Coordinates of C-alpha atoms and ligand atoms in Angstrom, one line a residue:
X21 CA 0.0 0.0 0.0
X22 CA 1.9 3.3 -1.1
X23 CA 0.0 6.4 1.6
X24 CA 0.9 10.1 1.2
X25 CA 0.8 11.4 4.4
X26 CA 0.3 14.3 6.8
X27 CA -3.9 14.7 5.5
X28 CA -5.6 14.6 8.6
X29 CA -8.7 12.1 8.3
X30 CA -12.2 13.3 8.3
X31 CA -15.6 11.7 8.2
X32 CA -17.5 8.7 9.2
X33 CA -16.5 4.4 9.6
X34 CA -18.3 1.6 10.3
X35 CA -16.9 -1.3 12.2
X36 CA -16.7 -4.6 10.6
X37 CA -17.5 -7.5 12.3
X38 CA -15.0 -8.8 14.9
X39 CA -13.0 -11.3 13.4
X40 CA -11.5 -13.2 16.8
X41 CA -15.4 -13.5 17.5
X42 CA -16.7 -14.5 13.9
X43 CA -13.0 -17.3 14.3
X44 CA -14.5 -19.3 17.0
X45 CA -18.4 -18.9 16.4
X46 CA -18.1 -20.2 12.9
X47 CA -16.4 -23.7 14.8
X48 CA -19.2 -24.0 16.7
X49 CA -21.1 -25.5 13.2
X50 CA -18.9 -28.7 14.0
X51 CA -20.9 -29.1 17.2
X52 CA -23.6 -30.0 14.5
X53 CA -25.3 -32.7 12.8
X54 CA -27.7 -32.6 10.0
X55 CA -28.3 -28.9 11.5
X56 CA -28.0 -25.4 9.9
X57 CA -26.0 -22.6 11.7
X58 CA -26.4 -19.1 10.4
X59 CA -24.3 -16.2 11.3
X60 CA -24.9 -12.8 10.8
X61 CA -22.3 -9.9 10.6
X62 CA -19.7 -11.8 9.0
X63 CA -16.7 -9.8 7.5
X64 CA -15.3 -10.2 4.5
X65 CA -11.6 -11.1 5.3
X66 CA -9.2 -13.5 4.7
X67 CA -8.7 -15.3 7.9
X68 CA -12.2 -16.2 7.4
X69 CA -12.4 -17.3 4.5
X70 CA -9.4 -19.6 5.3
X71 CA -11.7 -20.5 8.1
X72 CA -14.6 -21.4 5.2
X73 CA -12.0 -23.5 3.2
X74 CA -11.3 -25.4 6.5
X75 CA -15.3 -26.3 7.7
X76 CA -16.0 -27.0 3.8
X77 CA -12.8 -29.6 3.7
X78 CA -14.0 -31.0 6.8
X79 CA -18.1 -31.7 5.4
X80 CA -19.4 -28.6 5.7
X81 CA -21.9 -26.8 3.2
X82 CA -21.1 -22.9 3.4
X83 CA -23.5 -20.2 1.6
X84 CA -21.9 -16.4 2.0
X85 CA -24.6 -14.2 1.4
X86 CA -22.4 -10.6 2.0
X87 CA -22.4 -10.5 5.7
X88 CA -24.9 -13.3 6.3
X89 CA -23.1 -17.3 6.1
X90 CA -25.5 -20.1 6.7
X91 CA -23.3 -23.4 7.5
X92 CA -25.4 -26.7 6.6
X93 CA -24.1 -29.6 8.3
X94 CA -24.1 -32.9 7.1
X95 CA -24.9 -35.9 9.5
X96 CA -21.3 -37.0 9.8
X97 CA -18.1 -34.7 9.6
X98 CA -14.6 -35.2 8.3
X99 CA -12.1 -35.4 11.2
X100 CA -8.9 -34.5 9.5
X101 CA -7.7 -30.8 9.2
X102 CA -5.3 -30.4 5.9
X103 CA -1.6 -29.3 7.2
X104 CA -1.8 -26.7 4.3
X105 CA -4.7 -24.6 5.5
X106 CA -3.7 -25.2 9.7
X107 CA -0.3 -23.7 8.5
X108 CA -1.8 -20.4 7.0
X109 CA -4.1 -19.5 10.6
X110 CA -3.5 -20.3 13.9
X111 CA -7.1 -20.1 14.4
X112 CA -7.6 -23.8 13.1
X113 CA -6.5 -25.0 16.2
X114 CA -10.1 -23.9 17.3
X115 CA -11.8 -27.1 15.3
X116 CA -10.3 -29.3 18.1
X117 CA -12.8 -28.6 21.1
X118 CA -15.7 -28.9 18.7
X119 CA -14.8 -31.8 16.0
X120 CA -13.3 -34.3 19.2
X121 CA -16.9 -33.6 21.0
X122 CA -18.7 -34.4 18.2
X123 CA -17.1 -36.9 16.3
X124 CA -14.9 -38.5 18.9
X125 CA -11.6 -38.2 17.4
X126 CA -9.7 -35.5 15.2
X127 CA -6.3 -35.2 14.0
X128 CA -4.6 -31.7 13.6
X129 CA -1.6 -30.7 12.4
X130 CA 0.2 -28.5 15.3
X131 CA -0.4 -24.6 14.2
X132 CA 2.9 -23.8 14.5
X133 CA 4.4 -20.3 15.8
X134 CA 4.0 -17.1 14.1
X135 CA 6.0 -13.8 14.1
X136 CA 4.6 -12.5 17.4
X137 CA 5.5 -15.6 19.7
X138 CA 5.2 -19.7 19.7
X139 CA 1.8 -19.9 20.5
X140 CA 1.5 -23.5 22.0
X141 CA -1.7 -25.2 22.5
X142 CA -0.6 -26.5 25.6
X143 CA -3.7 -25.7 27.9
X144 CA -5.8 -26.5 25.3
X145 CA -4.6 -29.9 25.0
X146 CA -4.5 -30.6 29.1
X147 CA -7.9 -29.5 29.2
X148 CA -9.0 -32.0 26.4
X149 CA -7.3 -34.7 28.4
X150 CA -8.6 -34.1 31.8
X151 CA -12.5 -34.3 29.9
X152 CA -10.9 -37.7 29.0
X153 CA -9.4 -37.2 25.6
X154 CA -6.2 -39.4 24.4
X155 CA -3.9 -37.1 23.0
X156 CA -0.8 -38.4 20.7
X157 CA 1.2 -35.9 19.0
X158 CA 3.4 -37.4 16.0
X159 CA 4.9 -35.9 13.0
X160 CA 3.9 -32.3 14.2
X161 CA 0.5 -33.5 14.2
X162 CA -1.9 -33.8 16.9
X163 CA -4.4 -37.3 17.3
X164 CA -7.0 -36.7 19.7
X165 CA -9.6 -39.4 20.4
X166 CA -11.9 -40.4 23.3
X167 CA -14.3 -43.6 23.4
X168 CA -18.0 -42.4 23.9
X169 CA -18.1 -38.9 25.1
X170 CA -16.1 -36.6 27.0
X171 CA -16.4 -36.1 30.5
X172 CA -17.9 -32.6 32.1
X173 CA -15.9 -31.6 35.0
X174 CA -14.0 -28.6 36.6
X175 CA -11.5 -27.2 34.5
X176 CA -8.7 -24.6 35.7
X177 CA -6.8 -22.4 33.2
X178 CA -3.5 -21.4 34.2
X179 CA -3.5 -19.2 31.5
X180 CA -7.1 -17.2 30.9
X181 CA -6.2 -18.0 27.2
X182 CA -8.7 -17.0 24.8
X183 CA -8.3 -19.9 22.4
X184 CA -8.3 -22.5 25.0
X185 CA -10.7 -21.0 26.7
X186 CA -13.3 -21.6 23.4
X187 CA -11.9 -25.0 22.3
X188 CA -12.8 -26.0 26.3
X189 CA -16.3 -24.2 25.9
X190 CA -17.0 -25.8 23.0
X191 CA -16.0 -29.0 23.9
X192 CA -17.9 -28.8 26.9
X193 CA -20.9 -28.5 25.0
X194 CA -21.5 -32.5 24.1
X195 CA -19.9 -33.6 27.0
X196 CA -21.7 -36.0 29.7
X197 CA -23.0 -33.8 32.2
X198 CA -21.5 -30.3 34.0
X199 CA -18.2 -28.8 33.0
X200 CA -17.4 -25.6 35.1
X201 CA -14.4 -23.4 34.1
X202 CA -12.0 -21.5 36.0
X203 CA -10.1 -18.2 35.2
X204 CA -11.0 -18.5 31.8
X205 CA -10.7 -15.5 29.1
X206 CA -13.3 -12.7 29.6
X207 CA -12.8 -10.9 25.9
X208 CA -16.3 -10.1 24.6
X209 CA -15.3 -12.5 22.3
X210 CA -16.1 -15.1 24.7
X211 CA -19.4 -13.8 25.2
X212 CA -20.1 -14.2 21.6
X213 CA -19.3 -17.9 22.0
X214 CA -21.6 -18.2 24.8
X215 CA -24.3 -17.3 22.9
X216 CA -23.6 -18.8 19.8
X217 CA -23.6 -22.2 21.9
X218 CA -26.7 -21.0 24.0
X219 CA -28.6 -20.3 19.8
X220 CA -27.8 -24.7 18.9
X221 CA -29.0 -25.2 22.4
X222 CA -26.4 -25.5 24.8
X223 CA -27.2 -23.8 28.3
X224 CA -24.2 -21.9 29.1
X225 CA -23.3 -19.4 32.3
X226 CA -21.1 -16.7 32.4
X227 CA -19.9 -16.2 36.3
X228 CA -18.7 -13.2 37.4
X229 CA -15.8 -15.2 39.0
X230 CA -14.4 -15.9 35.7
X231 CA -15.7 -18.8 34.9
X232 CA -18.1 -20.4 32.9
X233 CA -20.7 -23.0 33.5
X234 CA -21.7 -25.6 30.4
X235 CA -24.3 -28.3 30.5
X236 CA -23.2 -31.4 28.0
X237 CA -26.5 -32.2 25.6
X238 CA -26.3 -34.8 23.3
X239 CA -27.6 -33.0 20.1
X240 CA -27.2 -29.6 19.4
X241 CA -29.9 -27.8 17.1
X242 CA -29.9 -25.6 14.5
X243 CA -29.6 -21.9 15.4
X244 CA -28.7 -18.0 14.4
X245 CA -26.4 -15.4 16.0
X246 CA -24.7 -12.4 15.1
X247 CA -21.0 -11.4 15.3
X248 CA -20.0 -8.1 17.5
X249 CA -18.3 -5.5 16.2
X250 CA -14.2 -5.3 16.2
X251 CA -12.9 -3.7 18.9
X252 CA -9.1 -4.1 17.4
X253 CA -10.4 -2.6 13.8
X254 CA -12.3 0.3 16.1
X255 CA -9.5 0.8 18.0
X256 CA -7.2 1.1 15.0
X257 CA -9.3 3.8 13.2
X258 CA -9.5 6.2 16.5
X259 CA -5.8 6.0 16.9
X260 CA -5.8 6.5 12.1
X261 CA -7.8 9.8 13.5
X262 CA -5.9 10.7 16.5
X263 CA -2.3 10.3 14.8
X264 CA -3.4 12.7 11.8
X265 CA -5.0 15.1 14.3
X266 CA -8.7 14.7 12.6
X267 CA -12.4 14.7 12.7
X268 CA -13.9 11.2 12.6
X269 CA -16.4 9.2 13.9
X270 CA -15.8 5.5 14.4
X271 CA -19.7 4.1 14.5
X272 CA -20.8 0.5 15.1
X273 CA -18.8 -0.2 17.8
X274 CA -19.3 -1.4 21.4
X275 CA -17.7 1.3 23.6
X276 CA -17.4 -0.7 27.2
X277 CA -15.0 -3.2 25.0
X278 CA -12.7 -0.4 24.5
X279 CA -12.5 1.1 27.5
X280 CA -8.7 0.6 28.4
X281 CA -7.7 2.1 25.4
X282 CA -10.0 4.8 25.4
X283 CA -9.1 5.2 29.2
X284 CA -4.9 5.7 27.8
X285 CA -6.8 7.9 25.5
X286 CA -8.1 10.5 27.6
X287 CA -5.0 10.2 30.1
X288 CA -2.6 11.1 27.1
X289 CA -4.9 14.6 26.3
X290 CA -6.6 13.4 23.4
X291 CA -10.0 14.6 22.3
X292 CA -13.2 12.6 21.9
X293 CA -16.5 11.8 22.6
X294 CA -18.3 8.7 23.4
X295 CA -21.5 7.8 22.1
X296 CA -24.3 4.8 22.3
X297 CA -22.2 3.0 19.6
X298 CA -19.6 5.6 18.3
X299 CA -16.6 7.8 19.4
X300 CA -16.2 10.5 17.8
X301 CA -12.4 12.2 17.2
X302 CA -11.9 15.9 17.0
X303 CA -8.5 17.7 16.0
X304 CA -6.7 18.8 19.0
X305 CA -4.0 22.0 19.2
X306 CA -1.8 20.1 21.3
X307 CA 0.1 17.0 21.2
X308 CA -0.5 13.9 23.1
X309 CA 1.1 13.5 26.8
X310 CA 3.7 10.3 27.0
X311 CA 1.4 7.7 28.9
X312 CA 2.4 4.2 30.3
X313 CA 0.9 0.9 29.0
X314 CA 0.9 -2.9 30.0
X315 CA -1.0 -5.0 27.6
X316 CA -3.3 -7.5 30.0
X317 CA -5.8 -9.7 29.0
X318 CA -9.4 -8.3 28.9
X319 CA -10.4 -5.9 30.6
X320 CA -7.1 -4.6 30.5
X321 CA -5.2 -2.9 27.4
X322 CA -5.4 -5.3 24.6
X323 CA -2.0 -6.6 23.0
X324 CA -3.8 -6.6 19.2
X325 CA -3.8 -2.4 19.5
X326 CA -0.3 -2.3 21.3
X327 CA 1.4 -2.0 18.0
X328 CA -1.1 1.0 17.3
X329 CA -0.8 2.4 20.3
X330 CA 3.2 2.8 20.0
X331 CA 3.0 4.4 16.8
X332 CA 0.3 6.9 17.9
X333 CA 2.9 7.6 21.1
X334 CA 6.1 8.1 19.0
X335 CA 4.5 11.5 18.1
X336 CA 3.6 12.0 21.7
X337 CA 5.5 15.1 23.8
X338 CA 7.8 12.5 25.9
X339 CA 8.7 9.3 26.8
X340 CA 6.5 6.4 26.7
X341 CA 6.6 2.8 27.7
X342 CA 4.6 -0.3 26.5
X343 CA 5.1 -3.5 28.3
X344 CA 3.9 -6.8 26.5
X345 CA 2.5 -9.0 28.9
X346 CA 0.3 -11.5 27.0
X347 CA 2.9 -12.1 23.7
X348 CA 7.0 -12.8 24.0
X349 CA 7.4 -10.7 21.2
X350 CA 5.5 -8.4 19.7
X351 CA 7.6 -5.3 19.1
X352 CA 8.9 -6.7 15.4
X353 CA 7.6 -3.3 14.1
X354 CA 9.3 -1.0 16.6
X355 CA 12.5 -1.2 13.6
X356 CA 10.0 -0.6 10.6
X357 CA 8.7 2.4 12.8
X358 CA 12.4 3.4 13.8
X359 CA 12.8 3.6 9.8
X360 CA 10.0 6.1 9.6
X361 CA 11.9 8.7 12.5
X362 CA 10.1 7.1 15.6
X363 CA 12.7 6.9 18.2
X364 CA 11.6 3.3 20.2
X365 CA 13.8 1.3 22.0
X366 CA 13.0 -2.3 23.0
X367 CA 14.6 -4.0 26.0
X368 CA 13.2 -7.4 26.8
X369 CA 9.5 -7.0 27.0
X370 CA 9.4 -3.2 27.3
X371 CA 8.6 -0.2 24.4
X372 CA 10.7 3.0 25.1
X373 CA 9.0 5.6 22.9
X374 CA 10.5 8.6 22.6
X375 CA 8.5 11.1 21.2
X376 CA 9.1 12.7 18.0
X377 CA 7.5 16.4 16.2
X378 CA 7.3 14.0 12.5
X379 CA 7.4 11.3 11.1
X380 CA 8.8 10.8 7.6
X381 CA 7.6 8.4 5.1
X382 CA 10.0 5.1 4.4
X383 CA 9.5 2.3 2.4
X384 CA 8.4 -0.6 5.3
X385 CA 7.1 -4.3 5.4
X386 CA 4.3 -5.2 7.5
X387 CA 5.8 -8.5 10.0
X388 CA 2.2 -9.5 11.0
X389 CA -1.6 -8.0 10.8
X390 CA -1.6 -5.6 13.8
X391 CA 2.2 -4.4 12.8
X392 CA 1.0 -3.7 9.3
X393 CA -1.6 -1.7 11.0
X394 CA 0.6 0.6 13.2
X395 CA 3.0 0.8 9.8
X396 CA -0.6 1.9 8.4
X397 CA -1.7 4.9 10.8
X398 CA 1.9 5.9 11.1
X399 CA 2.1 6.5 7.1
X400 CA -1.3 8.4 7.4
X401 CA 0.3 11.0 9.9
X402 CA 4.0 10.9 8.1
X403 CA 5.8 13.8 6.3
X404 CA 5.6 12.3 2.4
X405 CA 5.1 8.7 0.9
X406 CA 5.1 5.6 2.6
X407 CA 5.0 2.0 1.3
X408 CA 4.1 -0.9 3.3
X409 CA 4.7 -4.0 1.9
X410 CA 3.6 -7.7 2.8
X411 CA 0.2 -6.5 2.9
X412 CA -1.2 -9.9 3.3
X413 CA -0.6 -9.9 6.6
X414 CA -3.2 -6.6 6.7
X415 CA -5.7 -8.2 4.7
X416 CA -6.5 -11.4 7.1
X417 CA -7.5 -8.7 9.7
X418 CA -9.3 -5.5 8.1
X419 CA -11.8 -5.5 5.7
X420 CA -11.5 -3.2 2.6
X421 CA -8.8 -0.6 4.9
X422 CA -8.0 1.1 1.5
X423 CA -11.5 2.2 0.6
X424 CA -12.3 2.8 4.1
X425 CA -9.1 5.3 4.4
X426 CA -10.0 6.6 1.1
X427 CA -13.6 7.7 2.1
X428 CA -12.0 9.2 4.8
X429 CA -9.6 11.6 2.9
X430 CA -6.8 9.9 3.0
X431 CA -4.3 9.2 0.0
X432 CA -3.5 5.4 -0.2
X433 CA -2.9 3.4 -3.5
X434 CA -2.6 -0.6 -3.6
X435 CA 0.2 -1.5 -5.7
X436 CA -0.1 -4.9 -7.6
X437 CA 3.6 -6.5 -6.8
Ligands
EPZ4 C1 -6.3 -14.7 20.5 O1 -5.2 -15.6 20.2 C2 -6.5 -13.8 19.3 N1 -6.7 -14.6 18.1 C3 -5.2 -13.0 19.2 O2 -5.4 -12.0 18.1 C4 -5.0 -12.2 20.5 O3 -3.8 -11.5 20.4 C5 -5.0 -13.2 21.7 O4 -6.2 -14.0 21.7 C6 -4.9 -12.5 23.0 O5 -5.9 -11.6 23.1 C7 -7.9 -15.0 17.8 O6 -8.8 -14.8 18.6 C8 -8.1 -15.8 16.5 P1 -4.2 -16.8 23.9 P2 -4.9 -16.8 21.1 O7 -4.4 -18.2 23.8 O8 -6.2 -17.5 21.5 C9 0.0 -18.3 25.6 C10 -4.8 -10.9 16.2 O9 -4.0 -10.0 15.9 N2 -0.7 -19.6 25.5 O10 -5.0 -15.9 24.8 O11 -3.8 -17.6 20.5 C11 0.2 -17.8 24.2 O12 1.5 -18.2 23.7 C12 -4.5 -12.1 17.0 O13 -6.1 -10.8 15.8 C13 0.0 -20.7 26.0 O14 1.1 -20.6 26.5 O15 -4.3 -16.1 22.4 C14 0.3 -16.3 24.4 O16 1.5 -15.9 24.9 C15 -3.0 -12.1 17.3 N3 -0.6 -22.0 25.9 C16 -0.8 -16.1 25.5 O17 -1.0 -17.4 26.1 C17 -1.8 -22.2 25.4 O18 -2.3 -23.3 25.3 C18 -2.1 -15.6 25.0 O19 -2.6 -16.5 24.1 C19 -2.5 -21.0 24.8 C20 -1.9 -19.8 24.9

């Protein structure tokens, strides 16, 4: 993508649907048999149609209607996830929970790390063997089976890990009897889950404590549910608007699932306005305060907007930090920023951002989707022309960024390489 910067954005976007909700809620068709699942507020991105390409390998009949895809489940499922489409998103580890409940067995080849950390499936696959599950792993791929049906029973994350957090949810959902939860993920993510599973018929309690409570039922039914908004994608649009010191309103979004960021927002002098389902971004004379952030898991500041965040604070009037707390490493971009006249230094898990009066416009390469965004926002607000290349990595997480840029004043080009 080749952006020529220093326009400040103006005018009105609309949230796409999330796409680590519309990831595990569109697994939650393997739970099915000879039942329809329909899911509303899809986006159009490539994680998810990766996603399509895995459930249709696997059995599945998948109609896209724009934002609407109905999944029509056969009475018996494929139990073997292709290497080739595992390897290309992480997210396929999230066919386990639901394709070992239902069909008793499922092998998957392991997902592999990616440029932000390892990203083992460990609690994922102790949580799978304490419901009962026989767990081989050979050749890099995992071979799960359990004779008759998992068992319900108390669960414990060490980790409040969001993906093993909806494999155990969703596993939970055909096993015999009660399976309780503890310290799992609380990203509104989650939420969606639960009522995806509640729509086929599963009862399902969210607990205050942090846990979850899931009923096993032997057949789930057909049902409909509709994906929340993106908090990342909302996130990333605020900071588009407050890095080029414009007027935008980001609409369609939930505000409550954004309320750390919005909370560094305010602390670091920027100007805004919440609404029912918007903020709205107004031009401000001054520039932002330095602010300190440590990425948490939900409630606290989300790690998919800590790349955004640092590029928003490399223009701010002083030093900054940013510790990663959720990822090992997650500051590939700070060097791609560093290119641009950002001034970060990294040691161990903490961002030193020095703040900088401009940025200028480099040629840079996008490491993975939520870097490609910062490199993004920070081209908007740069002196001249940036290029971002790799832009693959953008397109599994934000649907259509160039028009939606574009409609917003911006100056961005795709190049075909
Ligand atoms: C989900 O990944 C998201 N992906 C990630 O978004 C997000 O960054 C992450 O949650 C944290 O919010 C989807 O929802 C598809 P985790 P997930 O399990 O489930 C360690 C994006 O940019 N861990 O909560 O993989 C793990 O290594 C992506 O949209 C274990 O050690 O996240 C990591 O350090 C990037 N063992 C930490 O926990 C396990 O068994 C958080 O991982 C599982 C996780």
């Amino acid at each position: 993508m080749k952006i020529t910067g220093g326009i400040p954005l103006k005018g009105t976007v609309k949230t796409q649907g999330a796409k680590n909700a519309a990831l595990p809620v569109m697994a939650v068709a393997l739970l099915l048999r000879g039942q329809k699942l329909t899911l509303d507020n899809v986006p159009d991105l490539y994680d998810i149609n990766t996603m399509i390409e895995l459930l249709e390998t696997l059995g599945v009949n998948v109609k896209r209607e724009n934002s609407q895809v109905v999944f029509d489940v056969p009475g018996e499922l494929r139990w073997e996830a292709p290497e080739s489409l595992v390897r290309k998103m992480r997210a396929s580890s999230l066919v386990l929970g639901p394709l070992l409940a239902n069909m008793g067995k499922v092998s998957l080849p392991l997902p592999g790390g990616c440029s932000i950390g390892s990203r083992p499936i460990d609690l994922h696959l102790k949580g799978l063997k304490q419901m009962g599950a026989e767990i081989d792993i050979q050749n890099g791929v995992v071979h799960a089976h359990v004779n008759g049906k998992l068992r319900g029973r108390r669960l414990y994350l060490d980790f409040p890990s969001v993906g093993a957090t909806e494999n155990l949810m969703m596993a939970a959902s055909l096993a015999e009897g009660e399976t309780i939860i503890e310290n799992i993920a609380r990203e509104p993510e989650i939420d969606n889950l639960a009522a995806t599973l509640r729509c086929v018929g599963v009862p399902v309690e969210l607990e205050g404590t942090g846990g979850v409570r899931i009923q096993g039922i032997d057949r789930a039914k057909s049902g409909r549910e509709r994906v929340i908004p993106d908090r990342i994608e909302a996130c990333t649009y605020i900071l588009a608007a407050v890095m080029t010191n414009g007027h935008v309103r980001v609409e369609d979004l939930v505000p409550t699932h954004i309320d750390a960021m919005l909370a560094k927002l305010e602390e670091s002098g920027a100007k805004f306005t919440v609404r029912k389902s918007a903020v709205e971004i107004f031009p401000s004379k001054r520039r932002l305060h330095p602010v300190t952030v440590k990425t948490m898991p939900y409630p606290g500041f989300p790690t998919d907007s800590q790349p955004q965040m640092a590029a928003t604070l490399s223009l701010a009037r002083g030093v900054s930090t940013i510790e990663e707390s959720v990822f090992q490493a997650r500051f590939l971009y700070a060097q791609e920023l560093n290119r641009m006249g950002a001034d970060i230094t990294i040691s161990r898990d903490v961002a030193i951002i020095r703040g900088v009066e401009k940025l200028q416009g480099a040629g840079v390469r996008a490491t993975d989707l939520r870097a490609g965004a910062a490199l993004i926002i920070a081209g908007l607000a740069a002196e001249g022309e940036t290029r971002v290349d790799d832009m693959i990595h953008v397109w599994r997480g934000y649907e259509a960024i160039d028009q939606k840029l574009r409609a917003l004043g911006a100056n961005v080009e795709l190049i075909k390489q």
